[in-house]
Every structure is written in C-alpha cells, then in structure tokens.
Coordinates of C-alpha atoms in Angstrom, one line a residue:
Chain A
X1216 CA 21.5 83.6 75.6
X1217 CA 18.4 81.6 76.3
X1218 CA 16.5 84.1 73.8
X1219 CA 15.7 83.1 70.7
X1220 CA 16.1 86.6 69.0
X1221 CA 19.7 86.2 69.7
X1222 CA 22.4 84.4 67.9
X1223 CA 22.7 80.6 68.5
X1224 CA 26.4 80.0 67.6
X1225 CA 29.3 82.3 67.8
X1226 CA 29.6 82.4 64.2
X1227 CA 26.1 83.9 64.2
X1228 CA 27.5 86.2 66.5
X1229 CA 30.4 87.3 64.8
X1230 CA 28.9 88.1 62.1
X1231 CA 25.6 89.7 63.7
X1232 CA 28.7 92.4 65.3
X1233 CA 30.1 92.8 62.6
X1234 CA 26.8 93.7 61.2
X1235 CA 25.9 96.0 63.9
X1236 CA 23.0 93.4 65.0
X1237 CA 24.1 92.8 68.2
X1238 CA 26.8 93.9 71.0
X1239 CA 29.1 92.5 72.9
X1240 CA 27.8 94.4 76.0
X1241 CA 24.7 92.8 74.7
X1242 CA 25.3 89.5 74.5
X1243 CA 27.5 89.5 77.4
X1244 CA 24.5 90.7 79.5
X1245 CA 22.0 88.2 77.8
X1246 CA 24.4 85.4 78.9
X1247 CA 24.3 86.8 83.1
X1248 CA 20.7 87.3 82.4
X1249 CA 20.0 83.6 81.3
X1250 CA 22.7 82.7 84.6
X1251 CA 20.0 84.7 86.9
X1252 CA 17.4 83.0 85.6
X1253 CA 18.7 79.1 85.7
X1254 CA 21.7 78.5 87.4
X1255 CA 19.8 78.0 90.8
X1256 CA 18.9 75.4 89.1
X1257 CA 21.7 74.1 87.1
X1258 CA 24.9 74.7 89.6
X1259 CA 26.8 76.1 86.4
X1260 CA 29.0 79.3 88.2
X1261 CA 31.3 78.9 90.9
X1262 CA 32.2 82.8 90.5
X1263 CA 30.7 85.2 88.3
X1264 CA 32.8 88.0 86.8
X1265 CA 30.2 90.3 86.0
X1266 CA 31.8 93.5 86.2
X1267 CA 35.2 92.7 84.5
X1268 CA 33.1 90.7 81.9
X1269 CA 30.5 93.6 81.2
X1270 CA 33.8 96.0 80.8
X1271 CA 35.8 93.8 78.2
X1272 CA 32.8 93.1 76.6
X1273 CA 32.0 97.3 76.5
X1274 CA 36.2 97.7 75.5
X1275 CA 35.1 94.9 72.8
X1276 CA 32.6 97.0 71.2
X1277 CA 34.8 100.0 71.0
X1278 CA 37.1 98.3 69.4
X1279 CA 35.4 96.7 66.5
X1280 CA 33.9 100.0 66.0
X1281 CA 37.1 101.8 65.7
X1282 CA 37.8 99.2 63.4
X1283 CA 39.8 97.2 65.3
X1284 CA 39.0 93.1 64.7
X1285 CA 40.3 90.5 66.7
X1286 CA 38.5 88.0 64.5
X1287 CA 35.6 85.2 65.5
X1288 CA 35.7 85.7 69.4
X1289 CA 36.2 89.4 69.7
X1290 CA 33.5 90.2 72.1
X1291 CA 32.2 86.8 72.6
X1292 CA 31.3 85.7 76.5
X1293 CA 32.9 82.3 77.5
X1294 CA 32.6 79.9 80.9
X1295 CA 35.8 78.4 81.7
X1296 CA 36.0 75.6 84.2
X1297 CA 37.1 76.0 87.3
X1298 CA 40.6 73.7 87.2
X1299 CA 42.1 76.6 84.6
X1300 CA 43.6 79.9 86.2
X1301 CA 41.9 83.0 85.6
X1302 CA 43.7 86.2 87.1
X1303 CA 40.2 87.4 88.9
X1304 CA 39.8 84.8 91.3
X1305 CA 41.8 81.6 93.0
X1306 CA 41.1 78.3 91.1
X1307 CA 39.4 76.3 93.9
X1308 CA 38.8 72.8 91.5
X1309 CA 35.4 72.7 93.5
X1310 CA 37.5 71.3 96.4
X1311 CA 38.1 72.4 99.7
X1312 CA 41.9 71.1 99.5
X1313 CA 43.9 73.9 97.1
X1314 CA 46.2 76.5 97.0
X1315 CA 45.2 79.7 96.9
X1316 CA 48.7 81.1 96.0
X1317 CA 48.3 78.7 92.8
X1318 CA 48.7 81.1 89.7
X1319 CA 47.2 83.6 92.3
X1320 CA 46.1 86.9 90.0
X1321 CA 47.4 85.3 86.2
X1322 CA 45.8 83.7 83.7
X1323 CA 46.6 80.2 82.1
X1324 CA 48.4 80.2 78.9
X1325 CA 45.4 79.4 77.2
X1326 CA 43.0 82.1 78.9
X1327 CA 45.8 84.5 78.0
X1328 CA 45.0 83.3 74.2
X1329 CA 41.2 83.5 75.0
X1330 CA 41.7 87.5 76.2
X1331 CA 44.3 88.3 73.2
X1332 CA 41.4 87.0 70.8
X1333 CA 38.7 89.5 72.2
X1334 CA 37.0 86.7 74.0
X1335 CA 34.8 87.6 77.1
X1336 CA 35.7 85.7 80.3
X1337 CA 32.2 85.5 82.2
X1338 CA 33.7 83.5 85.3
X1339 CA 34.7 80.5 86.6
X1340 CA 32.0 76.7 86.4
X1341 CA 31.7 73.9 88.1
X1342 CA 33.4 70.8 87.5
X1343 CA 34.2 67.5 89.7
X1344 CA 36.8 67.7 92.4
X1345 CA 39.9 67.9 90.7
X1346 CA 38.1 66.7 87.5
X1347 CA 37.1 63.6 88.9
X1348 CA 34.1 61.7 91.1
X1349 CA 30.9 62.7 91.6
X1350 CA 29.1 65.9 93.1
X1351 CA 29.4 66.0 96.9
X1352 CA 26.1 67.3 98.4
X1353 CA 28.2 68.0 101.9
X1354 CA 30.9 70.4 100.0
X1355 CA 30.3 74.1 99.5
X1356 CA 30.0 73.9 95.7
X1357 CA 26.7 73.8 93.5
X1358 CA 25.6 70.9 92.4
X1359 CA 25.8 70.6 88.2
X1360 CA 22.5 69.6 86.7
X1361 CA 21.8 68.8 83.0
X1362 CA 19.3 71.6 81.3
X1363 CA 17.7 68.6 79.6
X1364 CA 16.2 67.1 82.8
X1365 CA 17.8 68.7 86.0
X1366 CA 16.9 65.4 87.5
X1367 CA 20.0 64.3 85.7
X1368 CA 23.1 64.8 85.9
X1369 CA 25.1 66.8 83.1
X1370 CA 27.9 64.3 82.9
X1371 CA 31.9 65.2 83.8
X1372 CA 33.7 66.5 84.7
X1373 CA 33.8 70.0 83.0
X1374 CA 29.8 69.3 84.2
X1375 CA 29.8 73.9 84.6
X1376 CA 31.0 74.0 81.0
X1377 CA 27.9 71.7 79.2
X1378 CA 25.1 72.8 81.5
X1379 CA 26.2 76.4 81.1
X1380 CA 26.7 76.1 77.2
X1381 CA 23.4 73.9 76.9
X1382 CA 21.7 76.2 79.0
X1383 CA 23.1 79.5 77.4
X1384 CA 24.6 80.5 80.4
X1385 CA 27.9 81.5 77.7
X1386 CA 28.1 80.9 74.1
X1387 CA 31.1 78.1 74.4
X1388 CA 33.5 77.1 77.1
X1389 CA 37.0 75.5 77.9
X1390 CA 36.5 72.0 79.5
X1391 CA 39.4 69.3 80.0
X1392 CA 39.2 65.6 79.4
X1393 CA 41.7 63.3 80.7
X1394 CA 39.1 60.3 80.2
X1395 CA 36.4 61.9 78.5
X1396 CA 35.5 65.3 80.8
X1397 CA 34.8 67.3 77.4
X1398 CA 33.3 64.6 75.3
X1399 CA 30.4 62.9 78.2
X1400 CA 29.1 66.3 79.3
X1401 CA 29.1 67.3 75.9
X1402 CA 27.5 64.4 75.3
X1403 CA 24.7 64.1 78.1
X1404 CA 23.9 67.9 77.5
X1405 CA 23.0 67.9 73.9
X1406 CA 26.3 70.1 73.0
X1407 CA 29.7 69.6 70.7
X1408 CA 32.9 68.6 72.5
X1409 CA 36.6 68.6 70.9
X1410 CA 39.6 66.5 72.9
X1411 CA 42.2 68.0 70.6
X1412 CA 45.4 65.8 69.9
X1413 CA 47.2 65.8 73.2
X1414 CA 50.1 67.9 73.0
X1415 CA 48.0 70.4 70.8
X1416 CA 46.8 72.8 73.3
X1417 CA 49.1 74.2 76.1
X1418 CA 48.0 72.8 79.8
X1419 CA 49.9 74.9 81.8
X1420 CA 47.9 76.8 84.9
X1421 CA 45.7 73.9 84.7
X1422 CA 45.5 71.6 87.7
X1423 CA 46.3 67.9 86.5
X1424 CA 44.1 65.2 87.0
X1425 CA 46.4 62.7 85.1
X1426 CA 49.4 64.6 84.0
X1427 CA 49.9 62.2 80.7
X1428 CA 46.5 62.1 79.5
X1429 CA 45.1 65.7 80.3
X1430 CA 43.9 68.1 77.5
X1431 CA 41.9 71.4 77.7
X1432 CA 39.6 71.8 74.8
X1433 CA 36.4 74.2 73.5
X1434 CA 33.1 72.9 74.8
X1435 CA 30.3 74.8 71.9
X1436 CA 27.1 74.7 69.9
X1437 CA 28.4 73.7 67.2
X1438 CA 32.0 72.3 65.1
X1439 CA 31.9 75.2 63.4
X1440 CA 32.3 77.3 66.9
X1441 CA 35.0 74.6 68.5
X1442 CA 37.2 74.7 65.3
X1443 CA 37.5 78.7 65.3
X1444 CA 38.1 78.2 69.2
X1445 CA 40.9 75.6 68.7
X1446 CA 42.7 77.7 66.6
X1447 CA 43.4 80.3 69.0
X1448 CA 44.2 77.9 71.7
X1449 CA 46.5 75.6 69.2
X1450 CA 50.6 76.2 69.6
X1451 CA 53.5 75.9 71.7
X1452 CA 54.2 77.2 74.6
X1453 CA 57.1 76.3 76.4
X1454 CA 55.4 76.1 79.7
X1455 CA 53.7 72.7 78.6
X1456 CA 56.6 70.5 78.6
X1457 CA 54.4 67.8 77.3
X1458 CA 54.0 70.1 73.9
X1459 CA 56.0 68.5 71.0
X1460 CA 58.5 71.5 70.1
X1461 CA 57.7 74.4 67.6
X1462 CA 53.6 72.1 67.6
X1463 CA 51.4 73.9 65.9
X1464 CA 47.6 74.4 65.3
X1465 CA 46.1 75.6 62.0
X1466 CA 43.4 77.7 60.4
X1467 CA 40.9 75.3 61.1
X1468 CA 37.9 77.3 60.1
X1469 CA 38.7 77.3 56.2
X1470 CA 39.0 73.7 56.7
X1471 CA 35.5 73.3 56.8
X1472 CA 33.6 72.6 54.0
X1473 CA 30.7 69.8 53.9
X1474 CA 32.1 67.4 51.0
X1475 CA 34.0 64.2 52.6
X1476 CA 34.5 62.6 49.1
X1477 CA 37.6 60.4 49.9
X1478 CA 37.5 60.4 53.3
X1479 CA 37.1 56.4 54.6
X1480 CA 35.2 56.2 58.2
X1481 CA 35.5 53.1 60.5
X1482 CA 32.5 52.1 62.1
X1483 CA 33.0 50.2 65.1
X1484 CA 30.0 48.7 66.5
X1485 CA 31.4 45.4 67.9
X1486 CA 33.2 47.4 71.0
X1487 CA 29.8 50.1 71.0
X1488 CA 26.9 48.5 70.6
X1489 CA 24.6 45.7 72.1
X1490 CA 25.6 46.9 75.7
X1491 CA 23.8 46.1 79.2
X1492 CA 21.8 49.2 80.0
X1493 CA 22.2 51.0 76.2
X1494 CA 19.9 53.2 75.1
X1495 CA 17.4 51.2 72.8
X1496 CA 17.5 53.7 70.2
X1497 CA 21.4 54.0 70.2
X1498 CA 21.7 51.5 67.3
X1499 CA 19.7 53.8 65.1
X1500 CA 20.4 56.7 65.9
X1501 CA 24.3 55.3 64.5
X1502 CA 22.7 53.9 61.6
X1503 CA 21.5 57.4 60.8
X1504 CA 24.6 59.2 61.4
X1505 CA 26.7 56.6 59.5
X1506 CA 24.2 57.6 56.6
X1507 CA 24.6 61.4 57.1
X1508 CA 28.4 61.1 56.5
X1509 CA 27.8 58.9 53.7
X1510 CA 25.7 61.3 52.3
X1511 CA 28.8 63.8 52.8
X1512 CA 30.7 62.0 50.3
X1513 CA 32.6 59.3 52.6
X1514 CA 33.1 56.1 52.5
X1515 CA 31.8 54.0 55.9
X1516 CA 33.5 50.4 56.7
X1517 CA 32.9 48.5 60.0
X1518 CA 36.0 48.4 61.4
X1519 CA 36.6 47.4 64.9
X1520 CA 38.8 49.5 67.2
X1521 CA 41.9 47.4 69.0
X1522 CA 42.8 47.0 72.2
X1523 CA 39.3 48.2 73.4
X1524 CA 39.0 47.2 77.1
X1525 CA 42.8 47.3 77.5
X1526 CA 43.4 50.8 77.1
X1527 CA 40.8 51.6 78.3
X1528 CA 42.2 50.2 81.7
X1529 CA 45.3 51.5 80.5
X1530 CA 43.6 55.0 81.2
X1531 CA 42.4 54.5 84.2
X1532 CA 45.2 53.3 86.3
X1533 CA 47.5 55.6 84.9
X1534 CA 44.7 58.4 85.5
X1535 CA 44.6 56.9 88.8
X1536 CA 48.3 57.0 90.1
X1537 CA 49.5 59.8 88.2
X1538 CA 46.5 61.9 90.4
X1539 CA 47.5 59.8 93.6
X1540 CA 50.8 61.1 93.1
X1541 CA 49.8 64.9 92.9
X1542 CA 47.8 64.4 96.2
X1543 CA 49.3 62.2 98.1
X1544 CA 50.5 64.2 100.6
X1545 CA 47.1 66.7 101.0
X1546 CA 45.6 62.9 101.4
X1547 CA 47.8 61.8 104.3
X1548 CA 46.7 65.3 105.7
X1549 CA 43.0 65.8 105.0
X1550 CA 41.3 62.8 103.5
X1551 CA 38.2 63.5 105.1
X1552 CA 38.1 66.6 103.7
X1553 CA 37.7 65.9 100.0
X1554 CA 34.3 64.3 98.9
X1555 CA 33.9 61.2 98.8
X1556 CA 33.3 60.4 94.9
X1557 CA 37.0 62.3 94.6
X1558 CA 38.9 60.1 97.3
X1559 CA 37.7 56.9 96.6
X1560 CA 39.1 57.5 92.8
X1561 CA 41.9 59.0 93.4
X1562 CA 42.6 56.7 96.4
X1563 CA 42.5 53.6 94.1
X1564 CA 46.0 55.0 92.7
X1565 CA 47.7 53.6 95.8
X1566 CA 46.9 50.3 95.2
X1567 CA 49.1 49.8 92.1
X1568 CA 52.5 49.1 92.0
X1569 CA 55.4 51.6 89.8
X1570 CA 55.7 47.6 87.2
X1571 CA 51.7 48.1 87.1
X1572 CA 51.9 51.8 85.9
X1573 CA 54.8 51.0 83.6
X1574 CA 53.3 48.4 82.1
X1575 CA 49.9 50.5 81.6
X1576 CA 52.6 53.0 80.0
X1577 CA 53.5 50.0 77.7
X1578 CA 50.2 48.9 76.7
X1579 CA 49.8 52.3 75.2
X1580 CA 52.5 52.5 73.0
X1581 CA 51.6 48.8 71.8
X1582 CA 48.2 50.3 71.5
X1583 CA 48.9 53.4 69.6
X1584 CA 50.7 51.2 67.3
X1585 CA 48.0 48.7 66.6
X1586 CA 45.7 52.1 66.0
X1587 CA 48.7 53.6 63.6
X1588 CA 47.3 50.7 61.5
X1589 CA 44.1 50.5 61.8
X1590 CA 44.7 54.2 60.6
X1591 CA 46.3 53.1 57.7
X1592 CA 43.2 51.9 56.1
X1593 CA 41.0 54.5 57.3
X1594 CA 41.0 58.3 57.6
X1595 CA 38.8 58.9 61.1
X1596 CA 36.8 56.3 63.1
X1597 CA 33.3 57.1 64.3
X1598 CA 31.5 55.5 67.1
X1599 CA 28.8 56.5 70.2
X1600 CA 30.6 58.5 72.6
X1601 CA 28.2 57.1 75.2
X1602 CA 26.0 53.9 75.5
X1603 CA 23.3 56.2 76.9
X1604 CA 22.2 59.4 77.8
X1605 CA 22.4 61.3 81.0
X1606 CA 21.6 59.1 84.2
X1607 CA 19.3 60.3 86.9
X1608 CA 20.9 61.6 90.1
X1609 CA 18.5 59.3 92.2
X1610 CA 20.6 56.4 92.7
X1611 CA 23.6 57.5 90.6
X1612 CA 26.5 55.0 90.7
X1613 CA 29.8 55.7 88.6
X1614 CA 30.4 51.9 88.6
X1615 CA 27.8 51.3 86.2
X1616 CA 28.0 54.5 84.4
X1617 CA 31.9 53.5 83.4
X1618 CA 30.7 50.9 81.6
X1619 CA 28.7 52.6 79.7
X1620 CA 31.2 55.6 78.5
X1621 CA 33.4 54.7 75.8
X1622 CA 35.8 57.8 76.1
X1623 CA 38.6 56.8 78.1
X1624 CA 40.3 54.5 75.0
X1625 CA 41.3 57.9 73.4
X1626 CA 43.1 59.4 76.0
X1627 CA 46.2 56.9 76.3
X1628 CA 46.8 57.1 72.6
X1629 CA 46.5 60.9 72.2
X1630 CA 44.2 60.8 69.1
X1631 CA 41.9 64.1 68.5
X1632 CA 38.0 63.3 69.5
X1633 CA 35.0 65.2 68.6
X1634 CA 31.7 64.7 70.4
X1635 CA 28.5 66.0 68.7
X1636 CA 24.6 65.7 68.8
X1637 CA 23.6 62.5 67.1
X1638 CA 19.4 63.0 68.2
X1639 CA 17.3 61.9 71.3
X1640 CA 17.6 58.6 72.9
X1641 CA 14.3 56.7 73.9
X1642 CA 14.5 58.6 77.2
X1643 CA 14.1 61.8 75.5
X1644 CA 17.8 62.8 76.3
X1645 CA 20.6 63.6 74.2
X1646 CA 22.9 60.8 72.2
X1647 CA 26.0 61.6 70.9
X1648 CA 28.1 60.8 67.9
X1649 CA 32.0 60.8 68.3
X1650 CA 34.3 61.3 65.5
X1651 CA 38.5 59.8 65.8
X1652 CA 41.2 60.6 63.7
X1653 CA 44.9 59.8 64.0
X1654 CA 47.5 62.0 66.0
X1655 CA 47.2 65.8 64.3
X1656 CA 44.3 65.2 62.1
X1657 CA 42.3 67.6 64.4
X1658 CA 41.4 69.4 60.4
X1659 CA 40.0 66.7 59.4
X1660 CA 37.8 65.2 62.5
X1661 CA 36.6 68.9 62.7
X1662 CA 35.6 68.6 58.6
X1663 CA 34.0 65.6 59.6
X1664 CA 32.2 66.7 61.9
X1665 CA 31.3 70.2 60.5
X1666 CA 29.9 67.9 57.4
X1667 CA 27.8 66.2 59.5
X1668 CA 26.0 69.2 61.1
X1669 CA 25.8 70.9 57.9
X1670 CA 23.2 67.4 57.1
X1671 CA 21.1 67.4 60.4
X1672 CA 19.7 69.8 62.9
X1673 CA 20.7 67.7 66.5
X1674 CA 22.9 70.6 67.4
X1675 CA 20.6 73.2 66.8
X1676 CA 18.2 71.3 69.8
X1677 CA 17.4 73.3 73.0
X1678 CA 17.0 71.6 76.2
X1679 CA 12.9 71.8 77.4
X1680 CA 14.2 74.1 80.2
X1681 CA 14.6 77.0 77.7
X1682 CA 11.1 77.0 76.1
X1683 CA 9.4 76.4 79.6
X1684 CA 10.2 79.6 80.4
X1685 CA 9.5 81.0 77.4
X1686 CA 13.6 81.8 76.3
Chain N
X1056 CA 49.1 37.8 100.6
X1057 CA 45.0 38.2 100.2
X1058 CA 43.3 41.3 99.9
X1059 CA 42.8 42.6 103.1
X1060 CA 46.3 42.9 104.0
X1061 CA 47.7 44.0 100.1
X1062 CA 45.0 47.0 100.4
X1063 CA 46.3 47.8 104.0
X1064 CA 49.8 47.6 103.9
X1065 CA 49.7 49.5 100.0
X1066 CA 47.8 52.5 101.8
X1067 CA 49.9 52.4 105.2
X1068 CA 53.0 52.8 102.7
X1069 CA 51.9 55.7 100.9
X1070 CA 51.1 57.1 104.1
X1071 CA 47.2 57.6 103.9
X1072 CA 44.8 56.1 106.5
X1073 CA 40.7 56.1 104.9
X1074 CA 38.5 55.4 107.7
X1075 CA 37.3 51.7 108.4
X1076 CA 34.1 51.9 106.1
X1077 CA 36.0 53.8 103.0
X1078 CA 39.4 51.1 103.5
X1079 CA 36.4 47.9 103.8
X1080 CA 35.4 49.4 100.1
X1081 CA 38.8 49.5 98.5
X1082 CA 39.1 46.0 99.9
X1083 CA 36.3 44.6 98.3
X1084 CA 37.3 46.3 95.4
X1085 CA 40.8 45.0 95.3
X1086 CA 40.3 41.6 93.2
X1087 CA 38.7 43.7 90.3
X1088 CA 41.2 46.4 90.8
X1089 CA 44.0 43.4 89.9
X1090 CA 41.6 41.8 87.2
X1091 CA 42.1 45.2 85.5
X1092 CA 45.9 44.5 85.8
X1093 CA 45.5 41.3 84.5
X1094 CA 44.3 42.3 81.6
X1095 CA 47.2 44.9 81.0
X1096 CA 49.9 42.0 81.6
X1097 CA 47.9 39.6 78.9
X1098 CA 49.0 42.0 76.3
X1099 CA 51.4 40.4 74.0
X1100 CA 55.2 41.6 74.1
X1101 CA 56.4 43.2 70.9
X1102 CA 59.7 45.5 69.8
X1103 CA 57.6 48.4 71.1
X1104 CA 58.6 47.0 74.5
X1105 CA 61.5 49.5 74.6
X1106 CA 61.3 53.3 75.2
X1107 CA 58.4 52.9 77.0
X1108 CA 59.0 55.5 79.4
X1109 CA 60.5 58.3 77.5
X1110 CA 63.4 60.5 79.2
X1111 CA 65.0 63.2 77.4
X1112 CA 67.3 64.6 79.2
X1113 CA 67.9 68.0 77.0
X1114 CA 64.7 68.9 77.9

C-alpha cells in the first residue's frame, strides 16, 4: 500500500471495488508487498497471515461480485495488535510470559466483528509488553520503528498498529489505549487515532493492561476510515462486563459532514502549552488548527481542563496496580524474564496501598464530575495530544517522555478521544491535534474531526520512507 | 518508616523479589511515587465521596 496508484484511505478503497478499480486480492497483496519491502526496518509483524489473508481477501472478491456487500470493509486488509486474539495464532503480547491456551484458535469479540464485516485480517503487530514499557532489544520480538525517521521510535504501545498503518503495511488497525496506546502512536506516526468512550467497544479476548481504563479502538488514515470502523466494532456484548447494558454504537459515517455551526470547542492551552522540551512550533501549529475548526463553523473558547495532573496520576497508579494484580503471580515466578521497560512499570503497582487505589478510584469520579461541567459549557475540548513529536531511540527515557504526553487524563474519565495530524513539528516529525467530547459523543468528536480534515491535507502526509524508495 | 524499608517490605509482601540494582531504582523512586499520592489525597472531599467503588451484585 506504499504505491501511490493505489487507494490512500479505505473509503477510496471501497469505492475503487465497488467500481471494479481494484481487488481485494489486490490490495491485500499490495499491503504484504509494502511488509516485504519495510518491515525489516520498521518491526511492524509479529506473525503474518498471508495465506488465510490472500484467501478471505480472494472469498472477498467473489462475493462483492456475486453481489454480495458487506459494506466499507468488505475486502479491506487490517493489522491488529498483538494483545487481541485472533483464531490463527496464540496472542504472545510481545512477551515471553503468556498463555498459549489463552483464546487458543478464537477470535476476540471484536475480530469476530472485523471478519463478519468482510475485513481482511493480515496478522498480528507489535506492541509493548503487555501494552506497556519500552522495546526490549534482549527479547525475541522486533523492534517498532516510526516510518518518519526509523531513528525514532513510533510511540506506544500499539507501536505495530502506527508504523504499519503509516508505513502501509495495512490500510487501518485495532490498537488499545489504557493511557494513550492509540492516540501517541497515532500521534508520533503521522496517522488518526480514536479512544472510543470506554464501555463502547467490547474488550473481551483482549489481554488487560489496566482492566478499568482499557479500550480497543481503529488506528487509520483518516476520521473518515476510524468512524466507518467504529461502527462495526460499537455494541454490547455480554462478555465485557464493563459494557453498560443493551450500549450501543451508531451509524457514524452519515454523521460526517464538514459544517460545525453550533458546535463550542474548549481550547486548553494553560495545561498544553509552554512545556520543558515542547516542540517550538507546537503553539502554532494549535493556532492553525483552532482556526481550521473555526473556519468549520465552531465556536473556539480557552477553556482550561480540571483536575489536570491529578487524574492524570489518577491513571497511572490505577494503570499501575490493576496490571500488578494480573501479574503478580508470573512476577513472583519469572521477573527476570519480562523486559525490563515492562517490570519496572508494572512493578511500581506493588508499592501502593488498596486506600491509595481507592482513593485514585475517588479522584475520578470527582474528576469526571468537574469535566460533566466543564461540558456543560462546551460541546468537545481540543488540545495537543503530545508536547512533541516522536523521540529518538538514542537515549530514550520514558521518564521524560511522560511529561510530555497529555493522554492519560482521558482514560480515568472515560471520555471518547480522537488523535489526528495537526502538520510537522520543527523536527520535521509529525504533531498531533486531539479532539474530547463528553461520555457517548463519539458522533460528534468524529464530526469534528472529519471537519477538520475536510480543511487541511496533514493526514494525507507520507512518511519520507515511502518516496525514498520510490512507493 | 523511610523508603528503603516501605519499598522492601511492600515487594516482600506481594511476594516478588527484583534483583538488587532493579529494587535500588524503585527505591529511589519511592518519594516521587508517594508525591504522586499526595497529590491524589489533596483533592477536596465532596458528596461524590460515596459509591466510589461500584458493586452490583445482579451482575
């Protein structure tokens, strides 16, 4: 999917099959084809499903021309990350510590939904261990790099899902982000990211990182793409017992539109901007996008977000000890044998006491209120999703990358998030905008964002990697 | 109690033993680690206090 003469977005694609333009066997091949060439480079698979993938994607084509339609992702090839079971192959979560009997030949409820739709399972990506640390040079996994400057890294830690989507490796991807894993890989690799409203999209068959704060969501090219991917993947399913009863997605796709007229958009630059190590262009590249959805019809107000470093803490120790608690007891047996970027996280949830996790528990609620208001006066919030852009690998530290990422805040509270291309920083890599709305609003962040890209051209951005090589 | 011995005793109670150089880490990263908790703690009380920890048990 590297070349050119191909379809960028899965829109494109739907309609270039419909039209007889293209083939799912085609594009499905493309994508392996653009694998061969780069993922050497960029650590994307973790296991290719080549054969299975080229023979759904030839069933594909037989069906929509027997007339059979599935709708927007019939026949379209997706990378899911590697923490999400898939009925070809064991989910390893790029660790050396799991259970191969876990969901052992059947798919997650929402890779069932994926299949139903028509989509094209391509194989299984690279993430952090158990969605969390840094890449471990001494473990048997690739290492992710970022198609922008593989120098870099591609941010996590459904790192497999960017770099592949960037990269054209697949035309969009399932990710999960329990403190920003969609929306910073999205970010650092120049793609859009959705973290749906939590309780949305059923996490069952998907290994937990932080059990109250996990979502899986579509990791594409454009809004356009992640809306017609959230609604298949939106509903209940009683396997998810953290799914509100009889929840339900909608037809996100005729949500779409371009005019925002009516729709008020906090800007909150007093928690975003003016940070130690920012990107120097991050200020205006804000400025530009605030103008953009202005031009959309809304009405932009600085408003500052509450409770900013709070729940962001909030998310981390319960992140923390909720993921102690699921391996504790593989830690008392094997510490050694999960990296170390994984153990020293994961490890920190020993440290705090059950008042110090209830009280984090309590600080959400008090924050989610104080947002419920703050939401009473606006519609969505928009803000950087990151302070900067990717960071180089050579002396890569995740203390000073945290403060930098401005994702986690979301998580305790639930709210629906949407990452998307705001332009290049002064480093030449990718800046991204995010977009907030209250609980359920996913429709309307999704407008939002679809009006934005509808204005500017960010998304439509290759990484330098493609055009080296001539794709 | 000062850090050395919190971080020690918290690990040898949840039954996982890092080696020396990873357990000298966590200990330096202990007062931060309770900073963070500090910060939790300032927030104000409200009503909200209640039902913090939801348990239904129908479900």
């Amino acid at each position: 999917m590297g070349d050119a003469s191909l379809p960028f977005t899965i829109t494109e694609a739907a309609a270039a099959l419909r039209a007889g333009e293209v083939t799912s066997v085609g594009l499905t091949e493309a994508c392996f084809t653009a694998a061969d060439r780069f993922d050497e480079t960029l650590g994307v698979f973790i296991k290719r499903y080549d054969s299975t993938a080229l023979a759904a994607a030839a069933a594909a084509d037989a069906e929509l021309a027997a007339g059979t339609d599935k709708g927007v992702l019939h026949g379209i090839p997706l990378g899911i990350k590697d923490i999400i079971a898939c009925a070809e192959s064991e989910t390893t979560a790029n660790s050396v510590v799991y259970d191969p009997g876990w969901y052992a030949g059947q798919d997650a409820p929402v890779i069932a939904r994926l299949r139903a739709a028509g989509a094209i399972i391509t194989g299984k990506v690279t993430t952090m261990e158990y969605a969390i640390g840094l890449p471990d040079e001494t473990k048997p996994y690739p290492v992710p790099r970022n198609p922008w400057d593989p120098a870099t890294w591609p941010g996590g830690s459904s790192s497999g899902s960017g770099a592949g989507v960037s990269a054209g490796l697949f035309m969009a991807a399932l990710g999960t982000d329990t403190g920003g894993s969609i929306r910073i890989p999205a970010a650092f690799c120049g793609i859009t990211g959705m973290k749906q409203t939590y309780g949305l999209v059923p996490k069952a068959g998907c290994l937990p990182l932080g059990v109250t704060l996990d979502h899986i969501g579509p990791m594409t090219r454009s809004v356009a793409d992640a809306a017609a991917m959230l609604a298949i993947l939106a509903g209940f399913d009683p396997a998810d017992p953290s799914m509100p009863p009889g929840v339900a997605g909608a037809d996100y796709p005729t949500m779409l539109g371009g005019d925002l007229s009516g729709v008020r958009i906090g800007i909150d630059r007093a928690n975003h901007l003016g940070k130690e190590g920012a990107d120097p262009m991050l200020e205006a590249r804000l400025d530009e996008s605030v103008a953009a959805l202005a031009e959309a019809g809304a009405t932009v107000v600085d408003t500052t977000l509450p409770l900013f470093d709070e729940l962001t803490q909030a998310c981390m120790i319960t992140m923390a000890v909720e993921a102690f608690a699921f391996h504790r007891s593989w830690m008392a047996e094997r510490w050694g044998d999960y990296g170390l970027g994984m153990r020293s996280w994961v490890g920190t949830g020993a440290l705090y006491t059950a008042a110090d996790y209830a009280q984090a528990q309590k600080v959400r609620r008090i924050g989610a209120a104080k947002l419920a208001e703050v939401f009473s006066s606006v519609d969505l919030m928009a803000m950087p999703t990151c302070a900067a852009g990717s960071p180089s690998y050579d002396g890569l530290d995740m203390g000073a990358i945290v403060g930098l990422i401005y994702t986690p805040y979301w998580n305790p509270v639930g709210c629906p998030v949407l990452s998307l291309p705001m332009g290049l920083g002064a480093t030449g890599m990718p800046l991204s905008l995010s977009i907030a709305g209250p609980a359920f609003a996913d429709g309307l962040v999704l407008q939002a964002g679809d009006a934005f890209q509808r204005l500017t051209s960010h998304h439509r951005a290759t990484p330098p990697l493609l055009a080296e090589v001539g794709a | 109690m000062d850090a050395e011995t919190t971080v020690r005793t918290l690990f040898t109670l949840a039954g996982v033993t890092p080696p020396e150089d990873e357990m000298a880490a966590f200990i330096e990263g202990y007062p931060a680690t309770r900073a963070s908790l500090d910060l939790l703690y300032a927030v104000p009380d409200t009503p909200l206090t209640d039902g913090i920890l939801v348990f239904r048990p129908a479900d």
